[in-house]
Amino acid sequence: MAGLRIVLTGGPEQVRQGDWIREVDNLHDKVKIMSGSGYEHFSHNGEVVDIDGVALPVFHWCGTTKIAE
């Protein structure tokens, strides 16, 4: 199955400098991006945005977790 293209939004400054269009397997799981010594989490709330004529689901930043040592 091909991945679903999504858009990430929000989060700390260092995360916003990356690629905001990603692929996921489904819209129900949170997206987890490694950042520094932790992860930034994004979730989908039903919002969709039009980018270049294509409707993409928007995943909003919803928090940070640290890597356990």
Short mmCIF file of N, CA, C and O in Angstrom, two decimals:
data_model
loop_
_atom_site.label_atom_id
_atom_site.label_comp_id
_atom_site.label_asym_id
_atom_site.label_seq_id
_atom_site.Cartn_x
_atom_site.Cartn_y
_atom_site.Cartn_z
N MET A 1 0.84 -1.20 0.00
CA MET A 1 0.00 0.00 0.00
C MET A 1 0.88 1.25 0.00
O MET A 1 1.83 1.36 0.77
N ALA A 2 0.57 2.19 -0.83
CA ALA A 2 1.33 3.44 -0.91
C ALA A 2 1.04 4.31 0.30
O ALA A 2 -0.06 4.29 0.84
N GLY A 3 2.03 5.09 0.72
CA GLY A 3 1.85 5.99 1.85
C GLY A 3 0.92 7.14 1.51
O GLY A 3 0.76 7.52 0.35
N LEU A 4 0.30 7.70 2.54
CA LEU A 4 -0.57 8.86 2.39
C LEU A 4 0.26 10.11 2.65
O LEU A 4 0.94 10.20 3.68
N ARG A 5 0.21 11.07 1.76
CA ARG A 5 0.96 12.32 1.94
C ARG A 5 0.20 13.20 2.93
O ARG A 5 -1.02 13.34 2.85
N ILE A 6 0.96 13.79 3.88
CA ILE A 6 0.38 14.67 4.89
C ILE A 6 1.25 15.92 5.02
O ILE A 6 2.37 15.96 4.52
N VAL A 7 0.72 16.92 5.74
CA VAL A 7 1.45 18.15 6.04
C VAL A 7 1.57 18.26 7.55
O VAL A 7 0.58 18.07 8.27
N LEU A 8 2.77 18.57 8.05
CA LEU A 8 2.99 18.82 9.47
C LEU A 8 2.93 20.32 9.72
O LEU A 8 3.37 21.11 8.89
N THR A 9 2.42 20.72 10.91
CA THR A 9 2.38 22.14 11.25
C THR A 9 2.61 22.31 12.74
O THR A 9 2.26 21.45 13.55
N GLY A 10 3.24 23.45 13.10
CA GLY A 10 3.49 23.77 14.50
C GLY A 10 4.78 23.13 15.01
O GLY A 10 5.55 22.56 14.26
N GLY A 11 4.98 23.27 16.32
CA GLY A 11 6.16 22.68 16.95
C GLY A 11 7.29 23.67 17.14
O GLY A 11 7.21 24.82 16.69
N PRO A 12 8.34 23.22 17.81
CA PRO A 12 9.50 24.08 18.07
C PRO A 12 10.20 24.53 16.79
O PRO A 12 10.11 23.87 15.76
N GLU A 13 10.91 25.63 16.89
CA GLU A 13 11.61 26.24 15.75
C GLU A 13 12.50 25.25 15.00
O GLU A 13 12.47 25.19 13.78
N GLN A 14 13.29 24.45 15.71
CA GLN A 14 14.24 23.55 15.04
C GLN A 14 13.53 22.48 14.22
O GLN A 14 14.05 22.00 13.24
N VAL A 15 12.31 22.13 14.58
CA VAL A 15 11.56 21.13 13.82
C VAL A 15 10.96 21.75 12.58
O VAL A 15 10.86 21.12 11.53
N ARG A 16 10.57 23.01 12.64
CA ARG A 16 9.92 23.68 11.51
C ARG A 16 10.86 23.90 10.33
O ARG A 16 10.42 24.30 9.27
N GLN A 17 12.15 23.64 10.51
CA GLN A 17 13.09 23.84 9.42
C GLN A 17 13.20 22.62 8.50
O GLN A 17 13.87 22.66 7.50
N GLY A 18 12.51 21.54 8.84
CA GLY A 18 12.58 20.31 8.04
C GLY A 18 11.52 20.25 6.96
O GLY A 18 10.87 21.23 6.63
N ASP A 19 11.37 19.08 6.40
CA ASP A 19 10.39 18.83 5.34
C ASP A 19 9.01 18.66 5.96
O ASP A 19 8.79 17.77 6.77
N TRP A 20 8.06 19.50 5.58
CA TRP A 20 6.73 19.47 6.19
C TRP A 20 5.76 18.57 5.48
O TRP A 20 4.65 18.36 5.94
N ILE A 21 6.14 18.02 4.35
CA ILE A 21 5.27 17.05 3.69
C ILE A 21 5.91 15.67 3.90
O ILE A 21 7.07 15.46 3.56
N ARG A 22 5.15 14.80 4.51
CA ARG A 22 5.63 13.46 4.85
C ARG A 22 4.66 12.43 4.31
O ARG A 22 3.59 12.75 3.84
N GLU A 23 5.01 11.15 4.46
CA GLU A 23 4.11 10.06 4.14
C GLU A 23 3.87 9.22 5.39
O GLU A 23 4.80 9.01 6.18
N VAL A 24 2.63 8.80 5.57
CA VAL A 24 2.26 7.94 6.69
C VAL A 24 1.46 6.76 6.15
O VAL A 24 0.96 6.79 5.03
N ASP A 25 1.33 5.72 6.97
CA ASP A 25 0.55 4.55 6.57
C ASP A 25 -0.94 4.75 6.79
O ASP A 25 -1.76 4.19 6.07
N ASN A 26 -1.30 5.53 7.84
CA ASN A 26 -2.71 5.80 8.10
C ASN A 26 -2.83 7.13 8.83
O ASN A 26 -1.84 7.68 9.31
N LEU A 27 -4.04 7.65 8.93
CA LEU A 27 -4.27 8.95 9.55
C LEU A 27 -4.58 8.85 11.04
O LEU A 27 -4.76 9.87 11.70
N HIS A 28 -4.64 7.64 11.58
CA HIS A 28 -5.04 7.46 12.98
C HIS A 28 -3.88 7.49 13.96
O HIS A 28 -4.07 7.83 15.12
N ASP A 29 -2.68 7.14 13.52
CA ASP A 29 -1.51 7.13 14.40
C ASP A 29 -0.87 8.50 14.46
O ASP A 29 -0.89 9.25 13.48
N LYS A 30 -0.26 8.82 15.60
CA LYS A 30 0.53 10.05 15.69
C LYS A 30 1.80 9.89 14.87
O LYS A 30 2.30 8.78 14.70
N VAL A 31 2.31 11.00 14.38
CA VAL A 31 3.59 11.02 13.67
C VAL A 31 4.64 11.43 14.68
O VAL A 31 4.44 12.39 15.44
N LYS A 32 5.76 10.72 14.71
CA LYS A 32 6.82 10.98 15.68
C LYS A 32 8.09 11.32 14.91
O LYS A 32 8.57 10.52 14.11
N ILE A 33 8.64 12.52 15.15
CA ILE A 33 9.84 13.00 14.47
C ILE A 33 10.95 13.16 15.50
O ILE A 33 10.78 13.87 16.50
N MET A 34 12.11 12.54 15.25
CA MET A 34 13.24 12.71 16.17
C MET A 34 13.77 14.12 16.07
O MET A 34 13.94 14.67 14.98
N SER A 35 14.02 14.73 17.23
CA SER A 35 14.51 16.11 17.29
C SER A 35 15.38 16.27 18.53
O SER A 35 14.87 16.19 19.66
N GLY A 36 16.67 16.47 18.34
CA GLY A 36 17.57 16.62 19.48
C GLY A 36 17.57 15.36 20.33
O GLY A 36 17.80 14.27 19.83
N SER A 37 17.26 15.51 21.62
CA SER A 37 17.27 14.35 22.53
C SER A 37 15.85 13.86 22.80
O SER A 37 15.56 13.32 23.86
N GLY A 38 14.96 14.04 21.83
CA GLY A 38 13.59 13.59 22.03
C GLY A 38 12.84 13.46 20.73
O GLY A 38 13.43 13.38 19.65
N TYR A 39 11.53 13.43 20.86
CA TYR A 39 10.65 13.30 19.70
C TYR A 39 9.57 14.37 19.75
O TYR A 39 9.06 14.70 20.82
N GLU A 40 9.22 14.88 18.58
CA GLU A 40 8.09 15.79 18.45
C GLU A 40 6.94 14.97 17.89
O GLU A 40 7.13 14.18 16.96
N HIS A 41 5.74 15.16 18.46
CA HIS A 41 4.57 14.37 18.07
C HIS A 41 3.54 15.25 17.37
O HIS A 41 3.33 16.40 17.77
N PHE A 42 2.92 14.69 16.36
CA PHE A 42 1.92 15.38 15.56
C PHE A 42 0.71 14.46 15.40
O PHE A 42 0.87 13.25 15.25
N SER A 43 -0.50 15.04 15.44
CA SER A 43 -1.70 14.23 15.26
C SER A 43 -2.67 14.94 14.31
O SER A 43 -2.63 16.16 14.15
N HIS A 44 -3.53 14.14 13.71
CA HIS A 44 -4.50 14.63 12.73
C HIS A 44 -5.85 14.86 13.41
O HIS A 44 -6.33 14.01 14.15
N ASN A 45 -6.45 16.03 13.17
CA ASN A 45 -7.75 16.34 13.78
C ASN A 45 -8.85 16.50 12.73
O ASN A 45 -9.91 17.02 13.04
N GLY A 46 -8.58 16.08 11.51
CA GLY A 46 -9.59 16.16 10.46
C GLY A 46 -9.37 17.29 9.47
O GLY A 46 -10.00 17.32 8.42
N GLU A 47 -8.47 18.21 9.79
CA GLU A 47 -8.21 19.34 8.90
C GLU A 47 -7.50 18.88 7.63
O GLU A 47 -6.67 17.97 7.64
N VAL A 48 -7.83 19.55 6.52
CA VAL A 48 -7.20 19.27 5.22
C VAL A 48 -6.83 20.61 4.60
O VAL A 48 -7.54 21.60 4.76
N VAL A 49 -5.68 20.66 3.92
CA VAL A 49 -5.23 21.88 3.26
C VAL A 49 -4.93 21.56 1.80
O VAL A 49 -4.50 20.45 1.48
N ASP A 50 -5.17 22.53 0.90
CA ASP A 50 -4.90 22.35 -0.52
C ASP A 50 -3.48 22.83 -0.81
O ASP A 50 -3.15 23.98 -0.56
N ILE A 51 -2.65 21.93 -1.34
CA ILE A 51 -1.28 22.29 -1.74
C ILE A 51 -1.11 21.86 -3.18
O ILE A 51 -1.20 20.67 -3.50
N ASP A 52 -0.90 22.84 -4.03
CA ASP A 52 -0.72 22.58 -5.47
C ASP A 52 -1.86 21.76 -6.05
O ASP A 52 -1.64 20.84 -6.85
N GLY A 53 -3.09 22.06 -5.63
CA GLY A 53 -4.25 21.38 -6.16
C GLY A 53 -4.54 20.02 -5.57
O GLY A 53 -5.44 19.32 -6.04
N VAL A 54 -3.79 19.63 -4.54
CA VAL A 54 -4.00 18.33 -3.90
C VAL A 54 -4.40 18.57 -2.45
O VAL A 54 -3.73 19.32 -1.73
N ALA A 55 -5.47 17.93 -2.01
CA ALA A 55 -5.93 18.05 -0.62
C ALA A 55 -5.11 17.11 0.26
O ALA A 55 -5.13 15.89 0.06
N LEU A 56 -4.37 17.69 1.22
CA LEU A 56 -3.53 16.90 2.12
C LEU A 56 -4.00 17.06 3.56
O LEU A 56 -4.28 18.18 4.01
N PRO A 57 -4.07 15.96 4.32
CA PRO A 57 -4.42 16.04 5.74
C PRO A 57 -3.33 16.80 6.50
O PRO A 57 -2.14 16.68 6.19
N VAL A 58 -3.76 17.59 7.49
CA VAL A 58 -2.83 18.38 8.31
C VAL A 58 -2.65 17.69 9.66
O VAL A 58 -3.63 17.38 10.33
N PHE A 59 -1.40 17.47 10.06
CA PHE A 59 -1.07 16.94 11.37
C PHE A 59 -0.48 18.08 12.19
O PHE A 59 0.53 18.65 11.81
N HIS A 60 -1.12 18.40 13.31
CA HIS A 60 -0.69 19.49 14.18
C HIS A 60 0.23 18.97 15.28
O HIS A 60 0.01 17.87 15.82
N TRP A 61 1.23 19.78 15.64
CA TRP A 61 2.13 19.44 16.73
C TRP A 61 1.32 19.30 18.01
O TRP A 61 0.45 20.13 18.30
N CYS A 62 1.57 18.25 18.77
CA CYS A 62 0.80 18.02 20.00
C CYS A 62 1.67 17.73 21.21
O CYS A 62 1.15 17.42 22.28
N GLY A 63 3.00 17.78 21.07
CA GLY A 63 3.84 17.62 22.24
C GLY A 63 5.20 17.05 21.95
O GLY A 63 5.53 16.70 20.81
N THR A 64 6.01 17.01 23.02
CA THR A 64 7.39 16.54 22.96
C THR A 64 7.60 15.47 24.01
O THR A 64 7.07 15.57 25.11
N THR A 65 8.37 14.45 23.67
CA THR A 65 8.81 13.48 24.68
C THR A 65 10.33 13.38 24.59
O THR A 65 10.92 13.61 23.53
N LYS A 66 10.95 13.04 25.70
CA LYS A 66 12.40 12.85 25.76
C LYS A 66 12.73 11.37 25.57
O LYS A 66 11.93 10.50 25.93
N ILE A 67 13.91 11.10 25.04
CA ILE A 67 14.38 9.73 24.88
C ILE A 67 14.81 9.23 26.25
O ILE A 67 15.57 9.90 26.95
N ALA A 68 14.33 8.05 26.64
CA ALA A 68 14.70 7.46 27.94
C ALA A 68 16.17 7.02 27.89
O ALA A 68 16.64 6.49 26.88
N GLU A 69 16.85 7.25 28.99
CA GLU A 69 18.26 6.83 29.05
C GLU A 69 18.42 5.65 29.96
O GLU A 69 17.71 5.40 30.85
#
